mmCIF file of C-alpha atoms in Angstrom:
data_model
loop_
_atom_site.group_PDB
_atom_site.id
_atom_site.type_symbol
_atom_site.label_atom_id
_atom_site.label_comp_id
_atom_site.label_asym_id
_atom_site.label_seq_id
_atom_site.Cartn_x
_atom_site.Cartn_y
_atom_site.Cartn_z
ATOM 1 C CA MET A 1 10.669 -2.266 18.222
ATOM 2 C CA TYR A 2 9.275 -3.271 14.905
ATOM 3 C CA SER A 3 10.416 -6.320 12.962
ATOM 4 C CA PRO A 4 12.504 -5.933 9.794
ATOM 5 C CA SER A 5 9.311 -6.977 7.702
ATOM 6 C CA ARG A 6 7.155 -4.311 9.413
ATOM 7 C CA LYS A 7 9.924 -1.605 9.057
ATOM 8 C CA LYS A 8 10.039 -2.469 5.358
ATOM 9 C CA GLY A 9 6.246 -2.130 5.191
ATOM 10 C CA ASN A 10 6.328 1.252 6.885
ATOM 11 C CA ILE A 11 8.961 2.570 4.445
ATOM 12 C CA ALA A 12 6.842 1.307 1.452
ATOM 13 C CA GLU A 13 3.704 3.086 2.945
ATOM 14 C CA ASP A 14 5.695 6.265 3.446
ATOM 15 C CA ILE A 15 6.754 6.219 -0.213
ATOM 16 C CA VAL A 16 3.346 5.431 -1.332
ATOM 17 C CA ILE A 17 1.706 8.294 0.809
ATOM 18 C CA SER A 18 4.232 10.666 -0.652
ATOM 19 C CA HIS A 19 3.296 9.710 -4.174
ATOM 20 C CA LEU A 20 -0.552 9.727 -3.482
ATOM 21 C CA LYS A 21 -0.301 13.288 -2.046
ATOM 22 C CA ASN A 22 1.767 14.440 -5.066
ATOM 23 C CA ILE A 23 -1.107 13.324 -7.344
ATOM 24 C CA GLY A 24 -3.796 14.962 -5.386
ATOM 25 C CA PHE A 25 -5.059 12.474 -2.786
ATOM 26 C CA HIS A 26 -5.873 13.406 0.775
ATOM 27 C CA ILE A 27 -4.795 10.938 3.312
ATOM 28 C CA LEU A 28 -7.599 10.160 5.900
ATOM 29 C CA ASP A 29 -6.144 7.239 7.874
ATOM 30 C CA ARG A 30 -3.192 4.935 8.041
ATOM 31 C CA ASN A 31 -2.809 1.577 9.557
ATOM 32 C CA TYR A 32 -6.443 1.373 10.720
ATOM 33 C CA LEU A 33 -6.215 -1.840 12.736
ATOM 34 C CA LYS A 34 -8.620 -4.177 14.390
ATOM 35 C CA LYS A 35 -8.162 -7.798 15.637
ATOM 36 C CA TRP A 36 -9.382 -9.198 12.221
ATOM 37 C CA GLY A 37 -7.430 -6.799 9.831
ATOM 38 C CA GLU A 38 -5.626 -3.729 8.834
ATOM 39 C CA ILE A 39 -6.126 -1.128 6.323
ATOM 40 C CA ASP A 40 -2.868 0.269 5.229
ATOM 41 C CA ILE A 41 -4.079 3.652 3.671
ATOM 42 C CA VAL A 42 -7.389 5.253 3.452
ATOM 43 C CA ALA A 43 -7.448 8.261 1.116
ATOM 44 C CA GLU A 44 -9.897 10.421 -0.643
ATOM 45 C CA LYS A 45 -9.730 11.888 -4.061
ATOM 46 C CA SER A 46 -12.627 13.521 -6.162
ATOM 47 C CA GLN A 47 -15.210 12.657 -3.343
ATOM 48 C CA LYS A 48 -14.449 9.026 -3.435
ATOM 49 C CA ILE A 49 -12.877 7.036 -0.649
ATOM 50 C CA HIS A 50 -9.920 4.787 -1.632
ATOM 51 C CA PHE A 51 -8.931 1.755 0.669
ATOM 52 C CA ILE A 52 -5.375 0.960 -0.254
ATOM 53 C CA GLU A 53 -3.411 -2.140 0.299
ATOM 54 C CA VAL A 54 0.288 -1.579 0.015
ATOM 55 C CA LYS A 55 2.270 -4.870 -0.804
ATOM 56 C CA SER A 56 6.113 -4.508 -0.811
ATOM 57 C CA SER A 57 9.269 -6.555 -1.724
ATOM 58 C CA ILE A 58 12.844 -5.760 -1.600
ATOM 59 C CA ILE A 59 14.725 -6.078 -4.930
ATOM 60 C CA ARG A 60 18.114 -5.058 -3.876
ATOM 61 C CA ASN A 61 19.217 -4.427 -0.270
ATOM 62 C CA THR A 62 22.243 -2.898 1.698
ATOM 63 C CA ASN A 63 23.531 -4.771 4.666
ATOM 64 C CA ASN A 64 21.271 -2.792 7.045
ATOM 65 C CA PHE A 65 18.399 -1.280 5.085
ATOM 66 C CA ILE A 66 16.544 -0.098 8.348
ATOM 67 C CA LYS A 67 18.973 2.570 8.876
ATOM 68 C CA THR A 68 19.128 3.818 5.140
ATOM 69 C CA HIS A 69 15.647 5.252 4.860
ATOM 70 C CA ASP A 70 15.780 8.269 7.188
ATOM 71 C CA ASP A 71 16.898 10.928 4.660
ATOM 72 C CA GLY A 72 13.692 10.747 2.378
ATOM 73 C CA SER A 73 15.708 10.765 -0.791
ATOM 74 C CA TRP A 74 13.999 8.090 -2.638
ATOM 75 C CA LYS A 75 13.466 8.171 -6.364
ATOM 76 C CA ILE A 76 10.009 6.927 -7.109
ATOM 77 C CA TYR A 77 9.135 5.388 -10.545
ATOM 78 C CA VAL A 78 5.499 4.749 -11.303
ATOM 79 C CA LEU A 79 4.956 1.853 -13.453
ATOM 80 C CA ASN A 80 1.680 1.773 -15.609
ATOM 81 C CA ASP A 81 0.862 -1.869 -15.213
ATOM 82 C CA SER A 82 1.766 -4.756 -12.909
ATOM 83 C CA GLU A 83 3.686 -6.569 -15.808
ATOM 84 C CA ALA A 84 5.914 -3.529 -16.023
ATOM 85 C CA VAL A 85 7.096 -4.462 -12.518
ATOM 86 C CA SER A 86 8.964 -7.435 -13.803
ATOM 87 C CA ARG A 87 10.117 -5.826 -17.052
ATOM 88 C CA GLU A 88 11.602 -2.719 -15.275
ATOM 89 C CA THR A 89 13.144 -4.465 -12.269
ATOM 90 C CA SER A 90 14.285 -7.700 -13.831
ATOM 91 C CA ILE A 91 12.428 -9.783 -11.164
ATOM 92 C CA THR A 92 9.954 -12.507 -11.474
ATOM 93 C CA VAL A 93 8.165 -12.016 -8.231
ATOM 94 C CA ASN A 94 5.557 -9.339 -7.882
ATOM 95 C CA PRO A 95 4.334 -8.422 -4.363
ATOM 96 C CA VAL A 96 0.665 -8.039 -5.637
ATOM 97 C CA TRP A 97 0.624 -12.032 -5.709
ATOM 98 C CA ASN A 98 0.673 -11.820 -1.906
ATOM 99 C CA MET A 99 -2.870 -10.591 -1.903
ATOM 100 C CA THR A 100 -4.486 -14.105 -1.415
ATOM 101 C CA LYS A 101 -8.103 -14.987 -1.312
ATOM 102 C CA ASN A 102 -7.996 -15.130 2.477
ATOM 103 C CA LYS A 103 -6.252 -11.733 2.714
ATOM 104 C CA LYS A 104 -9.117 -10.361 0.417
ATOM 105 C CA MET A 105 -11.684 -11.723 2.692
ATOM 106 C CA ARG A 106 -10.033 -10.166 5.700
ATOM 107 C CA PHE A 107 -9.616 -6.893 3.896
ATOM 108 C CA SER A 108 -13.275 -6.932 2.959
ATOM 109 C CA ARG A 109 -14.256 -7.401 6.567
ATOM 110 C CA ILE A 110 -12.152 -4.592 7.850
ATOM 111 C CA ILE A 111 -13.356 -2.218 5.249
ATOM 112 C CA THR A 112 -16.857 -3.008 6.467
ATOM 113 C CA THR A 113 -15.845 -2.241 9.880
ATOM 114 C CA TYR A 114 -14.157 0.918 8.906
ATOM 115 C CA LEU A 115 -17.311 2.153 6.983
ATOM 116 C CA ALA A 116 -19.434 1.298 9.922
ATOM 117 C CA ASP A 117 -17.295 3.074 12.354
ATOM 118 C CA LYS A 118 -16.605 6.351 10.340
ATOM 119 C CA TYR A 119 -19.616 6.737 8.198
ATOM 120 C CA ARG A 120 -22.667 4.793 9.724
ATOM 121 C CA ASP A 121 -25.615 5.785 7.598
ATOM 122 C CA ASN A 122 -24.035 8.247 5.184
ATOM 123 C CA MET A 123 -22.193 5.625 3.098
ATOM 124 C CA PRO A 124 -19.555 7.099 0.575
ATOM 125 C CA ASP A 125 -18.578 6.238 -2.825
ATOM 126 C CA PHE A 126 -15.400 4.030 -2.495
ATOM 127 C CA GLN A 127 -13.057 1.590 -4.198
ATOM 128 C CA VAL A 128 -10.251 -0.623 -3.194
ATOM 129 C CA ASP A 129 -6.776 -0.329 -4.725
ATOM 130 C CA LEU A 130 -3.730 -2.480 -4.512
ATOM 131 C CA ILE A 131 -0.351 -0.756 -4.795
ATOM 132 C CA SER A 132 2.922 -2.724 -5.315
ATOM 133 C CA ALA A 133 6.125 -1.187 -4.085
ATOM 134 C CA LEU A 134 9.446 -2.752 -4.936
ATOM 135 C CA LEU A 135 12.264 -1.349 -3.074
ATOM 136 C CA ASP A 136 15.810 -1.078 -3.954
ATOM 137 C CA PHE A 137 17.582 0.122 -0.672
ATOM 138 C CA TYR A 138 20.979 0.253 -2.416
ATOM 139 C CA GLY A 139 19.994 2.677 -5.151
ATOM 140 C CA LYS A 140 17.153 4.290 -3.019
ATOM 141 C CA LEU A 141 14.769 3.469 -5.851
ATOM 142 C CA ALA A 142 11.041 2.567 -5.421
ATOM 143 C CA TYR A 143 8.999 1.195 -8.222
ATOM 144 C CA ILE A 144 5.274 1.392 -7.646
ATOM 145 C CA SER A 145 2.299 0.167 -9.517
ATOM 146 C CA ARG A 146 -1.407 0.783 -8.662
ATOM 147 C CA ILE A 147 -4.227 -1.551 -9.604
ATOM 148 C CA GLU A 148 -7.347 0.283 -9.110
ATOM 149 C CA ASN A 149 -10.678 -0.900 -7.984
ATOM 150 C CA ILE A 150 -9.890 -4.410 -7.341
ATOM 151 C CA LEU A 151 -12.687 -6.821 -6.348
ATOM 152 C CA LEU A 152 -12.794 -8.540 -2.955
ATOM 153 C CA ASP A 153 -14.333 -11.868 -2.224
ATOM 154 C CA SER A 154 -17.528 -11.565 -0.327
#
């Protein structure tokens, strides 16, 4: 049994994966997990590997959002920049702010592990992307915003 927070994260990742597939990404891995970290999504497009961290928040909820996500009828709005999240949803909290320095360091470590595990000596071209997913469970709306090629602390 997953916690409500984990279930919310799974729903956000499902929505993001659907969007990524629609724009030509091939999903290689999901929830690559080690004791020291997790990669939410590993995807490939144009011969480049994308390590994707998904950060999500609920902007409007039903009484029991966990039971409302099964039909897959989410309307996805793609926002061009992270500031648009606040403008379009009238909120002042952006989930990308949860990507702290400590989380960046952990993410860097798990990416290094993934590359060593999967690619060894044949290192691919890669980048790290951060995707914000704001979920309106009442209206079945998802607002996503992608920040490409973020820098991680080493």
